[in-house]
Amino acid sequence: MLQIISLLMENKAGALMRVTGLLTARGYNIDSLTVARTLDPGLSRMTIAVDIEPHGRRQLIKQMNKLINVLQATDLTEGPAVTREMVLMRVRAAQEARTAILKEAEIFGARVVDSTIEGFALEATGDIEKLDEFINIMQSYGEIEVTRSGAVAVSLEAKKLRLSPPIPRGETVMAEEKNGVV
Amino acid sequence: MSQLMSGAKILLECLGREGVEVIFGYPGGVTLPFYDALYDHPIRHVLVRHEQNAAFAAQGYARSTGRVGVCCATSGPGATNLVTGLVDAMMDSIPIVALTGQVSTKLIGTDAFQEADTFGITRSATKHNYLVKNIKDLPAVIHEAFYIAASGRPGPVLIDVTKDVFMGNAHYEPVNSIHLPGYKVYTEGHTGQIRRAAQMMLEAERPLVYAGGGIVLGNAHDELKELVELIDAPTVCTLMGLGGLSCDHPNFISMPGMHGSYAANMAMSGADLLIALGVRFDDRVTGRLAAFAPHAKIVHVDIDPAEISKNRNADLPIVGDLKRVLPKLSANVKEIQSETGNPERPGLKQWWKQVRDWKEEHPLKPVYSTSEIKPQHLMAEIDRISNGKAIVTTDVGQHQMWAAQLIRYNAPRLWINSGGLGSMGFGLPSAIGAQFANPDQLVFSIVGDGGFQMSLPELATLMNYGLPVKIIVMNNGYLGMVRQWQELFYNNRLCSVTLDSFPDPALLAGAYGFKGRTVEQPSELAEALQEAIQYNGPYLLNVKVTPTENVYPMVPAGGAINEMVLGPVQPAPVA
């Protein structure tokens, strides 16, 4: 089963590269990665799904928290969290299978977003494993084409976000630092 | 009362505010506007002969002073040449700021002349990096860069500035505050943990202080001395920590690790408490991790939370600045001592006897010969002249290990070497930075004949700026450390390790306008070194040493550190 790392970071050029760089430098493969801005447009939320053993993951998250652009990196594997993914799928359906496909879609709570003579386009959300099942079943009806969004997750615990206050850079402060006062 | 200024001038203004006095650099196309502004600015520029050496020189400056070193290169090849120096600074946590020029914003991504993705290339080579495409961002970026480089666990920061930013004009307003919400620096340490650590130090029977580069970087040498004396623990300093506790201090044992002393490694293996201060449990120190310090509980103090339990699990972690945490530890120790009446610790007494025995059994001592100069003899002579006070920079390899083993460093920031990355060609350029920062100090650059030839162009820089660095080439005609491994682990099949055609040092130094000479006889060595240090200016002393001498003790790769090879394997006696 995959583990989920959630990051709150500054919405700046290069921030994404710094995070993924930590993974690639250690030879870890990213299963999925999503990133979008938060309520504060200056910040982004990133969700990464990976498969890394616990010691390596702890180390990695510490390194992520060291990145200047990262405000907080959390391992959602260990605490309560909700993870969802979306899949968009095109199913080629023979005339006689159309009803069965719609029934199946209903069971998984999927919606039809387009319907043509050849088949349907479906949209489904759910946890990763549920979508795997849905995709499996749909494959049994014939040729399908799938685009997955990658996991997005939210922690169910309120985690205290500690941000560093502004750092004064006036002449006196800087001179004192040079003299080892601060 | 803001002033309309060019980006180049704004950059210099901000560097001035940061107290920068010297930049080690090399100009080029896109940095022309910057160099034009530098023309009538009081900040000095030292023209090195290769950008890699600009980064090493900035490191020498930073390592010997604790201040941020600054280097500068142009776009493309200038920037890519800096990379080794940046990674080197990253590995040893050295605060430097690198300025690079970038092609104009509108040309980025067009494969323009001398364009390289400096921002991308140096991402993993720096603690943080910036690409400045808007002149308005420039002042804050510069102050952020210096703050990030010097604070917390120090490291290199690179600022890539486009040519249009250098040339553009903006109203300059000094920045009085910077905002880095995600940058966390932990300094104080957890009060409860500190109390428990103090307790452990007094309860341990076989405590050992394992002090690393963090002591030097954090200027915590006085604080270390106080603690060591309070708890009276034997102390080992790692390669990066040498000088953190004076080598003449009675509690100092020596360096542990692959080429550490017998006593240091045995003490590591026998301790019941390891007080790890500003160290990262590097593989060159621990040997086989599973067998490292098997009886010891670990107290680990480090400013970087990511170092805690990275390689060895910490029984008691403290995240904080050693400069702040060590006095608190000492205060707690004193408190407990006064509460308990500081009883005799028979276990500790026994432990000291054991450690002293180990020291006597196999001391680190020079080897002499009457027919050839032993490399250890050379180091012993330099030690005698230095008497713990000279700055010594080295390259990487055998000479580095002997210089670490046999020369005393009685203060921090005297011993300057590339520890983590192990970059050859580091010794001479770092000596340039160190000598520049410490003009009145005796600076030895001890290099091998291999690494020296990687930094040859900087002989011109020495002469150019009148830097009286004493270059001591420990010349064994080989890439000695690689040869040693080929001898010991590859059946002595020596492949590409012979360094023939070493230039005549008198001619070489003479070509640059200073003095050089070769010495081969043990009887001449002391006098030759005297001549070198008395010479007014740089000096190149080529010391021909025993070609096939090996560094011992040695822990073979993958071995436990108490399984040392103490010397050359002797042939079995004939019955």
mmCIF file of N, CA and C in Angstrom, chain A residues 10 12-15 17-22 24-25 55 59 62-72 162-171 174 177-178 182, chain B residues 14 17-19 67 119-120 123 126-130 143-144 147-148 153 174-186 304-311 324:
data_model
loop_
_atom_site.group_PDB
_atom_site.id
_atom_site.type_symbol
_atom_site.label_atom_id
_atom_site.label_comp_id
_atom_site.label_asym_id
_atom_site.label_seq_id
_atom_site.Cartn_x
_atom_site.Cartn_y
_atom_site.Cartn_z
ATOM 1 N N GLU A 10 5.503 27.237 -0.237
ATOM 2 C CA GLU A 10 5.353 28.516 -0.915
ATOM 3 C C GLU A 10 5.128 28.270 -2.396
ATOM 4 N N LYS A 12 6.119 29.095 -5.338
ATOM 5 C CA LYS A 12 7.220 29.804 -5.990
ATOM 6 C C LYS A 12 7.860 28.924 -7.050
ATOM 7 N N ALA A 13 8.432 29.572 -8.062
ATOM 8 C CA ALA A 13 9.127 28.821 -9.110
ATOM 9 C C ALA A 13 10.251 28.014 -8.474
ATOM 10 N N GLY A 14 10.338 26.751 -8.810
ATOM 11 C CA GLY A 14 11.434 25.931 -8.312
ATOM 12 C C GLY A 14 11.096 25.141 -7.065
ATOM 13 N N ALA A 15 10.012 25.497 -6.380
ATOM 14 C CA ALA A 15 9.682 24.806 -5.124
ATOM 15 C C ALA A 15 9.393 23.319 -5.379
ATOM 16 N N MET A 17 10.498 21.484 -7.825
ATOM 17 C CA MET A 17 11.739 20.806 -8.177
ATOM 18 C C MET A 17 12.546 20.432 -6.928
ATOM 19 N N ARG A 18 12.519 21.318 -5.914
ATOM 20 C CA ARG A 18 13.269 21.023 -4.688
ATOM 21 C C ARG A 18 12.718 19.784 -3.996
ATOM 22 N N VAL A 19 11.371 19.680 -3.978
ATOM 23 C CA VAL A 19 10.749 18.546 -3.301
ATOM 24 C C VAL A 19 11.007 17.261 -4.091
ATOM 25 N N THR A 20 10.741 17.291 -5.387
ATOM 26 C CA THR A 20 10.924 16.072 -6.172
ATOM 27 C C THR A 20 12.401 15.697 -6.246
ATOM 28 N N GLY A 21 13.268 16.705 -6.205
ATOM 29 C CA GLY A 21 14.715 16.442 -6.224
ATOM 30 C C GLY A 21 15.145 15.583 -5.052
ATOM 31 N N LEU A 22 14.533 15.799 -3.884
ATOM 32 C CA LEU A 22 14.886 14.983 -2.721
ATOM 33 C C LEU A 22 14.536 13.524 -2.959
ATOM 34 N N THR A 24 14.143 12.008 -6.079
ATOM 35 C CA THR A 24 14.933 11.396 -7.152
ATOM 36 C C THR A 24 16.378 11.165 -6.703
ATOM 37 N N ALA A 25 16.905 12.082 -5.865
ATOM 38 C CA ALA A 25 18.286 11.912 -5.413
ATOM 39 C C ALA A 25 18.446 10.615 -4.637
ATOM 40 N N HIS A 55 11.886 4.063 7.828
ATOM 41 C CA HIS A 55 13.070 4.842 8.201
ATOM 42 C C HIS A 55 13.413 5.856 7.108
ATOM 43 N N GLN A 59 13.259 10.061 7.304
ATOM 44 C CA GLN A 59 14.417 10.847 6.907
ATOM 45 C C GLN A 59 14.043 11.841 5.802
ATOM 46 N N LYS A 62 11.971 14.729 7.092
ATOM 47 C CA LYS A 62 12.832 15.705 7.777
ATOM 48 C C LYS A 62 13.538 16.596 6.757
ATOM 49 N N GLN A 63 14.035 15.968 5.693
ATOM 50 C CA GLN A 63 14.722 16.748 4.657
ATOM 51 C C GLN A 63 13.756 17.716 3.978
ATOM 52 N N MET A 64 12.523 17.269 3.761
ATOM 53 C CA MET A 64 11.530 18.160 3.138
ATOM 54 C C MET A 64 11.262 19.356 4.045
ATOM 55 N N ASN A 65 11.161 19.093 5.335
ATOM 56 C CA ASN A 65 10.899 20.186 6.270
ATOM 57 C C ASN A 65 12.059 21.175 6.332
ATOM 58 N N LYS A 66 13.242 20.734 5.907
ATOM 59 C CA LYS A 66 14.393 21.642 5.903
ATOM 60 C C LYS A 66 14.363 22.586 4.708
ATOM 61 N N LEU A 67 13.614 22.237 3.681
ATOM 62 C CA LEU A 67 13.591 23.101 2.493
ATOM 63 C C LEU A 67 13.001 24.455 2.865
ATOM 64 N N ILE A 68 13.652 25.491 2.387
ATOM 65 C CA ILE A 68 13.248 26.852 2.742
ATOM 66 C C ILE A 68 11.811 27.126 2.289
ATOM 67 N N ASN A 69 11.442 26.597 1.122
ATOM 68 C CA ASN A 69 10.114 26.879 0.574
ATOM 69 C C ASN A 69 9.009 26.017 1.173
ATOM 70 N N VAL A 70 9.373 25.036 1.990
ATOM 71 C CA VAL A 70 8.355 24.146 2.550
ATOM 72 C C VAL A 70 7.986 24.617 3.957
ATOM 73 N N LEU A 71 6.703 24.896 4.165
ATOM 74 C CA LEU A 71 6.266 25.345 5.489
ATOM 75 C C LEU A 71 6.048 24.148 6.398
ATOM 76 N N GLN A 72 5.542 23.070 5.828
ATOM 77 C CA GLN A 72 5.284 21.893 6.641
ATOM 78 C C GLN A 72 5.155 20.670 5.745
ATOM 79 N N ARG A 162 3.818 25.932 12.518
ATOM 80 C CA ARG A 162 4.707 26.925 13.124
ATOM 81 C C ARG A 162 5.492 27.646 12.044
ATOM 82 N N LEU A 163 5.232 28.923 11.934
ATOM 83 C CA LEU A 163 5.924 29.704 10.916
ATOM 84 C C LEU A 163 6.941 30.623 11.583
ATOM 85 N N SER A 164 8.050 30.811 10.902
ATOM 86 C CA SER A 164 9.074 31.693 11.464
ATOM 87 C C SER A 164 8.665 33.147 11.274
ATOM 88 N N PRO A 165 8.869 33.964 12.272
ATOM 89 C CA PRO A 165 8.540 35.386 12.158
ATOM 90 C C PRO A 165 9.543 36.104 11.263
ATOM 91 N N PRO A 166 9.200 37.294 10.793
ATOM 92 C CA PRO A 166 10.144 38.060 9.976
ATOM 93 C C PRO A 166 11.454 38.296 10.723
ATOM 94 N N ILE A 167 12.537 38.367 9.960
ATOM 95 C CA ILE A 167 13.868 38.522 10.557
ATOM 96 C C ILE A 167 14.345 39.950 10.284
ATOM 97 N N PRO A 168 14.612 40.715 11.331
ATOM 98 C CA PRO A 168 15.078 42.088 11.103
ATOM 99 C C PRO A 168 16.448 42.093 10.441
ATOM 100 N N ARG A 169 16.642 42.961 9.488
ATOM 101 C CA ARG A 169 17.925 43.069 8.777
ATOM 102 C C ARG A 169 18.458 44.493 8.805
ATOM 103 N N GLY A 170 18.174 45.210 9.884
ATOM 104 C CA GLY A 170 18.686 46.573 9.980
ATOM 105 C C GLY A 170 20.192 46.574 10.214
ATOM 106 N N GLU A 171 20.806 47.740 10.023
ATOM 107 C CA GLU A 171 22.270 47.836 10.141
ATOM 108 C C GLU A 171 22.782 47.349 11.504
ATOM 109 N N MET A 174 22.560 43.511 12.053
ATOM 110 C CA MET A 174 23.540 42.793 11.253
ATOM 111 C C MET A 174 24.950 42.986 11.802
ATOM 112 N N GLU A 177 25.308 40.762 14.813
ATOM 113 C CA GLU A 177 25.501 39.360 14.428
ATOM 114 C C GLU A 177 26.958 39.114 14.047
ATOM 115 N N LYS A 178 27.522 40.057 13.301
ATOM 116 C CA LYS A 178 28.917 39.908 12.877
ATOM 117 C C LYS A 178 29.847 39.826 14.082
ATOM 118 N N VAL A 182 24.509 38.284 18.801
ATOM 119 C CA VAL A 182 23.240 37.555 18.729
ATOM 120 C C VAL A 182 23.504 36.050 18.661
ATOM 121 N N CYS B 14 24.029 45.998 -1.224
ATOM 122 C CA CYS B 14 23.555 44.979 -0.286
ATOM 123 C C CYS B 14 24.726 44.132 0.248
ATOM 124 N N ARG B 17 26.312 46.078 2.930
ATOM 125 C CA ARG B 17 25.538 46.011 4.176
ATOM 126 C C ARG B 17 25.791 44.698 4.901
ATOM 127 N N GLU B 18 26.041 43.642 4.130
ATOM 128 C CA GLU B 18 26.316 42.339 4.749
ATOM 129 C C GLU B 18 27.756 42.246 5.254
ATOM 130 N N GLY B 19 28.513 43.296 5.067
ATOM 131 C CA GLY B 19 29.875 43.313 5.589
ATOM 132 C C GLY B 19 30.886 42.598 4.704
ATOM 133 N N ARG B 67 33.032 33.845 8.891
ATOM 134 C CA ARG B 67 32.172 34.763 8.145
ATOM 135 C C ARG B 67 31.801 34.141 6.798
ATOM 136 N N PHE B 119 20.282 27.503 -12.092
ATOM 137 C CA PHE B 119 19.314 27.315 -11.001
ATOM 138 C C PHE B 119 19.001 25.821 -10.826
ATOM 139 N N GLY B 120 18.769 25.139 -11.943
ATOM 140 C CA GLY B 120 18.470 23.704 -11.886
ATOM 141 C C GLY B 120 19.694 22.882 -11.507
ATOM 142 N N ARG B 123 20.610 23.183 -7.754
ATOM 143 C CA ARG B 123 19.555 22.939 -6.760
ATOM 144 C C ARG B 123 20.059 22.003 -5.658
ATOM 145 N N THR B 126 23.312 23.156 -3.291
ATOM 146 C CA THR B 126 23.241 24.302 -2.383
ATOM 147 C C THR B 126 22.207 24.057 -1.287
ATOM 148 N N LYS B 127 22.330 24.849 -0.224
ATOM 149 C CA LYS B 127 21.307 24.830 0.818
ATOM 150 C C LYS B 127 20.031 25.481 0.274
ATOM 151 N N HIS B 128 20.212 26.516 -0.516
ATOM 152 C CA HIS B 128 19.095 27.161 -1.197
ATOM 153 C C HIS B 128 19.661 27.936 -2.379
ATOM 154 N N ASN B 129 18.853 28.145 -3.401
ATOM 155 C CA ASN B 129 19.347 28.969 -4.512
ATOM 156 C C ASN B 129 18.233 29.837 -5.058
ATOM 157 N N TYR B 130 18.645 30.863 -5.789
ATOM 158 C CA TYR B 130 17.703 31.855 -6.322
ATOM 159 C C TYR B 130 18.024 32.139 -7.777
ATOM 160 N N HIS B 143 19.891 39.560 1.042
ATOM 161 C CA HIS B 143 19.922 39.444 2.505
ATOM 162 C C HIS B 143 19.423 38.073 2.969
ATOM 163 N N GLU B 144 18.433 37.530 2.249
ATOM 164 C CA GLU B 144 17.986 36.167 2.572
ATOM 165 C C GLU B 144 19.125 35.180 2.381
ATOM 166 N N TYR B 147 21.624 35.322 5.143
ATOM 167 C CA TYR B 147 21.042 34.804 6.386
ATOM 168 C C TYR B 147 20.965 33.276 6.346
ATOM 169 N N ILE B 148 20.505 32.743 5.226
ATOM 170 C CA ILE B 148 20.370 31.287 5.106
ATOM 171 C C ILE B 148 21.751 30.617 5.148
ATOM 172 N N ARG B 153 22.187 25.208 10.288
ATOM 173 C CA ARG B 153 23.330 24.461 9.765
ATOM 174 C C ARG B 153 23.806 25.217 8.538
ATOM 175 N N PRO B 174 16.658 50.272 1.269
ATOM 176 C CA PRO B 174 17.279 49.205 2.057
ATOM 177 C C PRO B 174 16.212 48.295 2.694
ATOM 178 N N VAL B 175 16.471 47.024 2.655
ATOM 179 C CA VAL B 175 15.542 46.047 3.220
ATOM 180 C C VAL B 175 15.819 45.919 4.718
ATOM 181 N N ASN B 176 14.783 46.117 5.511
ATOM 182 C CA ASN B 176 15.013 46.068 6.955
ATOM 183 C C ASN B 176 14.477 44.815 7.609
ATOM 184 N N SER B 177 13.858 43.981 6.796
ATOM 185 C CA SER B 177 13.349 42.734 7.359
ATOM 186 C C SER B 177 13.116 41.743 6.232
ATOM 187 N N ILE B 178 13.446 40.493 6.473
ATOM 188 C CA ILE B 178 13.187 39.456 5.473
ATOM 189 C C ILE B 178 12.227 38.444 6.068
ATOM 190 N N HIS B 179 11.506 37.763 5.196
ATOM 191 C CA HIS B 179 10.481 36.845 5.683
ATOM 192 C C HIS B 179 10.702 35.471 5.070
ATOM 193 N N LEU B 180 11.060 34.508 5.910
ATOM 194 C CA LEU B 180 11.260 33.135 5.451
ATOM 195 C C LEU B 180 10.410 32.230 6.339
ATOM 196 N N PRO B 181 9.102 32.223 6.092
ATOM 197 C CA PRO B 181 8.201 31.539 7.030
ATOM 198 C C PRO B 181 8.508 30.052 7.198
ATOM 199 N N GLY B 182 9.061 29.429 6.142
ATOM 200 C CA GLY B 182 9.293 27.989 6.212
ATOM 201 C C GLY B 182 10.683 27.612 6.697
ATOM 202 N N TYR B 183 11.510 28.605 6.987
ATOM 203 C CA TYR B 183 12.891 28.307 7.385
ATOM 204 C C TYR B 183 12.971 28.268 8.900
ATOM 205 N N LYS B 184 13.179 27.054 9.410
ATOM 206 C CA LYS B 184 13.170 26.895 10.863
ATOM 207 C C LYS B 184 14.587 26.666 11.372
ATOM 208 N N VAL B 185 14.974 27.445 12.337
ATOM 209 C CA VAL B 185 16.274 27.242 12.976
ATOM 210 C C VAL B 185 16.014 26.952 14.450
ATOM 211 N N TYR B 186 16.443 25.796 14.875
ATOM 212 C CA TYR B 186 16.242 25.413 16.271
ATOM 213 C C TYR B 186 17.533 25.695 17.024
ATOM 214 N N ASP B 304 20.733 20.405 13.286
ATOM 215 C CA ASP B 304 19.936 19.926 12.157
ATOM 216 C C ASP B 304 19.121 18.701 12.572
ATOM 217 N N PRO B 305 17.801 18.852 12.672
ATOM 218 C CA PRO B 305 16.984 17.708 13.115
ATOM 219 C C PRO B 305 17.114 16.493 12.198
ATOM 220 N N ALA B 306 17.471 16.722 10.941
ATOM 221 C CA ALA B 306 17.574 15.604 10.007
ATOM 222 C C ALA B 306 18.809 14.738 10.283
ATOM 223 N N GLU B 307 19.736 15.226 11.099
ATOM 224 C CA GLU B 307 20.905 14.411 11.440
ATOM 225 C C GLU B 307 20.606 13.443 12.579
ATOM 226 N N ILE B 308 19.566 13.748 13.352
ATOM 227 C CA ILE B 308 19.251 12.904 14.505
ATOM 228 C C ILE B 308 18.717 11.557 14.022
ATOM 229 N N SER B 309 19.354 10.510 14.504
ATOM 230 C CA SER B 309 18.939 9.139 14.159
ATOM 231 C C SER B 309 18.983 8.857 12.653
ATOM 232 N N LYS B 310 19.819 9.589 11.921
ATOM 233 C CA LYS B 310 19.958 9.313 10.487
ATOM 234 C C LYS B 310 20.713 8.010 10.280
ATOM 235 N N ASN B 311 21.898 7.919 10.891
ATOM 236 C CA ASN B 311 22.702 6.707 10.745
ATOM 237 C C ASN B 311 22.651 5.834 11.992
ATOM 238 N N ARG B 324 24.565 27.415 22.384
ATOM 239 C CA ARG B 324 23.528 27.656 23.404
ATOM 240 C C ARG B 324 23.309 26.449 24.300
#
